[in-house]
CSV table of C-alpha atoms in Angstrom, one decimal:
chain,number,residue,atom,x,y,z
A,29,MET,CA,-8.8,107.7,40.2
A,30,ARG,CA,-7.8,105.5,43.1
A,31,CYS,CA,-4.0,105.2,43.6
A,32,SER,CA,-4.1,101.8,45.4
A,33,PRO,CA,-4.4,99.8,42.1
A,34,PHE,CA,-1.1,101.4,40.9
A,35,ALA,CA,0.7,100.1,44.0
A,36,PHE,CA,-1.0,96.7,43.7
A,37,ALA,CA,0.1,96.5,40.1
A,38,CYS,CA,3.7,97.0,41.2
A,39,PHE,CA,3.3,94.0,43.4
A,40,VAL,CA,1.3,91.5,41.3
A,41,LEU,CA,2.6,92.3,37.7
A,42,PRO,CA,6.3,91.7,38.2
A,43,SER,CA,5.7,88.7,40.6
A,44,GLY,CA,3.2,87.2,38.1
A,45,VAL,CA,5.3,87.6,35.0
A,46,ILE,CA,8.5,86.3,36.7
A,47,ALA,CA,6.5,83.2,37.8
A,48,ALA,CA,5.0,82.8,34.4
A,49,CYS,CA,8.3,83.0,32.6
A,50,PHE,CA,9.8,80.5,35.0
A,51,LEU,CA,7.0,78.0,34.5
A,52,LEU,CA,7.1,78.5,30.7
A,53,SER,CA,10.9,78.0,30.6
A,54,THR,CA,10.8,74.9,32.7
A,55,HIS,CA,8.0,73.5,30.6
A,56,LEU,CA,10.1,74.0,27.5
A,57,GLU,CA,13.1,72.4,29.4
A,58,GLN,CA,15.2,75.6,28.9
A,59,ILE,CA,16.0,75.7,32.6
A,60,PRO,CA,15.9,73.0,35.3
A,61,VAL,CA,12.8,72.3,37.4
A,62,CYS,CA,13.4,73.4,41.0
A,63,PHE,CA,12.3,75.8,43.7
A,64,PRO,CA,14.7,78.7,43.1
A,65,PHE,CA,14.0,80.5,46.4
A,66,PHE,CA,15.8,77.7,48.2
A,67,SER,CA,18.0,76.0,45.5
A,68,GLY,CA,19.0,78.9,43.4
A,69,CYS,CA,19.2,76.5,40.4
A,70,THR,CA,18.6,79.4,38.0
A,71,SER,CA,18.5,83.2,38.0
A,72,ILE,CA,15.5,85.4,37.2
A,73,SER,CA,17.3,86.5,34.0
A,74,ALA,CA,17.8,83.0,32.9
A,75,ALA,CA,14.2,82.2,33.4
A,76,ALA,CA,13.1,85.1,31.2
A,77,ARG,CA,15.9,85.6,28.6
A,78,GLN,CA,14.9,82.9,26.0
A,79,GLU,CA,12.0,82.8,23.6
A,80,PRO,CA,9.1,82.9,24.1
A,81,ALA,CA,9.4,83.9,27.7
A,82,ILE,CA,11.4,87.0,26.9
A,83,HIS,CA,8.5,88.4,24.8
A,84,LEU,CA,6.1,88.0,27.7
A,85,PHE,CA,8.6,89.6,30.1
A,86,ARG,CA,9.2,92.6,27.9
A,87,VAL,CA,5.5,93.1,27.2
A,88,VAL,CA,4.7,93.4,30.9
A,89,MET,CA,7.9,94.9,32.4
A,90,LEU,CA,8.5,97.8,29.9
A,91,PRO,CA,5.1,99.4,30.6
A,92,LEU,CA,5.5,98.6,34.3
A,93,THR,CA,8.5,100.9,34.5
A,94,THR,CA,6.1,103.9,33.9
A,95,VAL,CA,3.8,102.7,36.6
A,96,LEU,CA,6.8,102.3,39.0
A,97,ALA,CA,7.9,105.8,38.3
A,98,GLY,CA,4.4,107.1,38.9
A,99,PHE,CA,4.2,105.1,42.2
A,100,TRP,CA,7.2,107.0,43.5
A,101,VAL,CA,5.9,110.4,42.4
A,102,VAL,CA,2.6,109.7,44.3
A,103,SER,CA,4.6,108.5,47.3
A,104,ARG,CA,6.4,111.8,47.4
A,105,VAL,CA,3.1,113.7,47.6
A,106,TRP,CA,1.7,111.2,50.1
A,107,LEU,CA,4.7,111.7,52.4
A,108,LEU,CA,4.5,115.4,52.2
A,109,ARG,CA,0.8,115.3,53.2
A,110,MET,CA,1.7,113.2,56.2
A,111,GLY,CA,4.3,115.8,57.3
A,112,ALA,CA,7.6,114.6,55.9
A,113,SER,CA,10.2,117.1,55.0
A,114,SER,CA,10.5,118.0,51.3
A,115,ARG,CA,14.1,116.7,51.2
A,116,ASP,CA,13.2,113.3,52.6
A,117,ALA,CA,10.2,113.0,50.3
A,118,ALA,CA,12.2,114.0,47.3
A,119,THR,CA,15.0,111.6,48.1
A,120,VAL,CA,12.5,108.7,48.3
A,121,CYS,CA,11.0,109.8,45.0
A,122,TRP,CA,14.3,110.1,43.1
A,123,LEU,CA,15.7,106.9,44.3
A,124,GLY,CA,12.6,105.0,43.2
A,125,VAL,CA,12.4,106.8,39.9
A,126,THR,CA,16.0,106.1,39.2
A,127,GLY,CA,15.5,102.5,39.9
A,128,ALA,CA,12.5,102.4,37.4
A,129,VAL,CA,14.6,104.1,34.7
A,130,PHE,CA,17.4,101.6,35.0
A,131,LEU,CA,14.9,98.7,34.9
A,132,VAL,CA,14.3,99.8,31.3
A,133,LEU,CA,18.0,99.3,30.6
A,134,TYR,CA,17.9,95.8,32.0
A,135,VAL,CA,14.7,94.7,30.2
A,136,VAL,CA,15.8,96.2,26.8
A,137,PHE,CA,19.2,94.4,26.8
A,138,LEU,CA,18.0,91.1,28.4
A,139,GLY,CA,18.6,88.2,26.0
A,140,THR,CA,21.3,90.1,24.0
A,141,HIS,CA,24.8,88.7,23.6
A,142,GLY,CA,28.2,90.4,24.0
A,143,GLN,CA,30.3,91.7,26.9
A,144,ILE,CA,29.0,95.3,26.6
A,145,TYR,CA,25.4,94.2,26.7
A,146,ALA,CA,26.1,91.9,29.7
A,147,TYR,CA,27.6,94.9,31.5
A,148,LEU,CA,24.6,97.0,30.7
A,149,ARG,CA,22.2,94.4,32.0
A,150,ARG,CA,24.1,93.9,35.2
A,151,PHE,CA,24.4,97.7,35.7
A,152,GLY,CA,20.7,98.1,35.0
A,153,THR,CA,19.6,95.4,37.4
A,154,THR,CA,22.0,96.6,40.1
A,155,ILE,CA,20.7,100.2,40.1
A,156,TYR,CA,17.1,99.0,39.8
A,157,PHE,CA,17.3,96.7,42.8
A,158,GLY,CA,19.5,99.1,44.8
A,159,GLY,CA,17.5,102.2,44.1
A,160,THR,CA,14.2,100.6,44.6
A,161,GLY,CA,15.3,98.9,47.8
A,162,LEU,CA,16.7,102.0,49.3
A,163,ALA,CA,13.6,104.0,48.4
A,164,GLN,CA,11.5,101.4,50.1
A,165,LEU,CA,13.6,101.5,53.2
A,166,MET,CA,13.4,105.2,53.4
A,167,LEU,CA,9.6,105.1,52.8
A,168,ALA,CA,9.1,102.5,55.5
A,169,ALA,CA,11.3,104.6,58.0
A,170,GLN,CA,9.3,107.7,57.2
A,171,LEU,CA,6.0,105.8,57.7
A,172,GLN,CA,7.1,104.4,61.0
A,173,LYS,CA,8.1,107.9,62.1
A,174,LEU,CA,5.0,109.8,60.9
A,175,ARG,CA,2.3,107.1,61.3
A,176,PRO,CA,3.4,104.1,63.4
A,177,GLN,CA,1.3,101.1,62.6
A,178,PRO,CA,1.8,97.3,62.1
A,179,ILE,CA,2.0,97.5,58.3
A,180,ALA,CA,4.6,100.3,58.5
A,181,LYS,CA,6.6,98.3,61.0
A,182,GLY,CA,6.4,95.2,58.8
A,183,MET,CA,7.6,97.2,55.8
A,184,LEU,CA,10.6,98.4,57.9
A,185,TRP,CA,11.5,94.9,58.9
A,186,ILE,CA,11.2,93.6,55.4
A,187,SER,CA,13.3,96.5,54.1
A,188,THR,CA,16.0,95.9,56.7
A,189,VAL,CA,16.2,92.2,55.7
A,190,MET,CA,16.6,93.4,52.1
A,191,LEU,CA,19.4,95.8,53.1
A,192,ILE,CA,21.2,92.9,54.8
A,193,MET,CA,20.7,90.7,51.8
A,194,GLY,CA,22.1,93.5,49.5
A,195,ILE,CA,25.2,93.9,51.7
A,196,ILE,CA,26.1,90.2,51.8
A,197,TYR,CA,25.2,89.7,48.1
A,198,ILE,CA,28.6,90.1,46.6
A,199,PRO,CA,30.8,88.4,49.3
A,200,ALA,CA,28.3,85.5,49.7
A,201,ALA,CA,28.2,85.0,46.0
A,202,HIS,CA,32.0,84.7,45.8
A,203,ALA,CA,32.3,82.6,49.0
A,204,PHE,CA,29.6,80.1,48.2
A,205,SER,CA,29.5,80.1,44.4
A,206,ALA,CA,28.9,76.4,44.2
A,207,ALA,CA,25.7,76.8,46.3
A,208,ASN,CA,24.1,79.3,44.0
A,209,VAL,CA,23.8,81.8,46.8
A,210,GLU,CA,23.7,84.7,44.4
A,211,ASN,CA,20.5,83.3,42.7
A,212,ILE,CA,18.9,82.5,46.0
A,213,ILE,CA,19.4,86.1,47.3
A,214,GLU,CA,18.2,87.5,44.0
A,215,TRP,CA,14.9,85.6,44.0
A,216,ASN,CA,14.1,86.3,47.7
A,217,PHE,CA,15.1,90.0,47.4
A,218,ALA,CA,12.7,90.4,44.4
A,219,LEU,CA,9.9,88.7,46.3
A,220,LEU,CA,10.3,90.9,49.4
A,221,MET,CA,10.6,94.0,47.2
A,222,HIS,CA,7.4,93.2,45.5
A,223,MET,CA,5.6,92.5,48.8
A,224,ILE,CA,6.3,96.0,50.0
A,225,PHE,CA,4.4,97.4,47.0
A,226,GLY,CA,1.5,95.2,48.0
A,227,LEU,CA,1.6,96.5,51.6
A,228,VAL,CA,1.6,100.1,50.4
A,229,SER,CA,-1.5,99.4,48.3
A,230,ILE,CA,-3.3,98.4,51.5
A,231,LEU,CA,-2.3,101.7,53.1
A,232,TRP,CA,-3.3,103.7,50.1
A,233,ARG,CA,-6.7,102.0,50.0
A,234,ARG,CA,-7.2,102.7,53.7
A,235,ASP,CA,-6.3,106.4,53.1
A,236,ALA,CA,-8.6,106.5,50.1
A,237,LEU,CA,-5.7,108.1,48.2
A,238,ARG,CA,-6.9,109.4,44.9
A,239,LEU,CA,-5.2,111.1,41.9
A,240,THR,CA,-7.0,114.0,40.4
A,241,VAL,CA,-5.9,115.5,37.1
A,242,THR,CA,-6.9,119.1,36.5
A,243,THR,CA,-6.5,121.5,33.6
């Protein structure tokens, strides 16, 4: 089977379900109407944590974690075929798979109450965004090294911007708490992260990358 649809799913499904949850929650007046990428009026979690949006979020995101993990396993093989070292390919894979695993923790405890559950949600989302972002940065760097091309360069630029956003996330959130900087960074980081999966799907389609299962 072709691998490009898996990468495309990692782009369109999370982007689509987050947008759907946001629109649903605003329609029900559970969150304010705004453009969160600029205003940061609400967080992704707030847009998806209340009923009925949370059910839609879980139905899509929980199965997606398996697709995400599979994406990174295929990426490891792809890098090896292009000449990457086994250590670099394995590092990319395990960072991405770790992020996918902790996404499960975040989705499962989203909408729950209590300090422990809040800690688990924050821990899960931090490792998910951090692990996935670092895996994408390493993947882009390897592509630029092994097969320089405009898409690989674009991925590297996007990943670099994500790294800068991740570095300034905590100090900016504390310094500009009234301006909702934390939410603004979160929304834009997620958008850029999903875009990289879309760019990889283009490369996999060009390479006619296929997954063959043998017994």
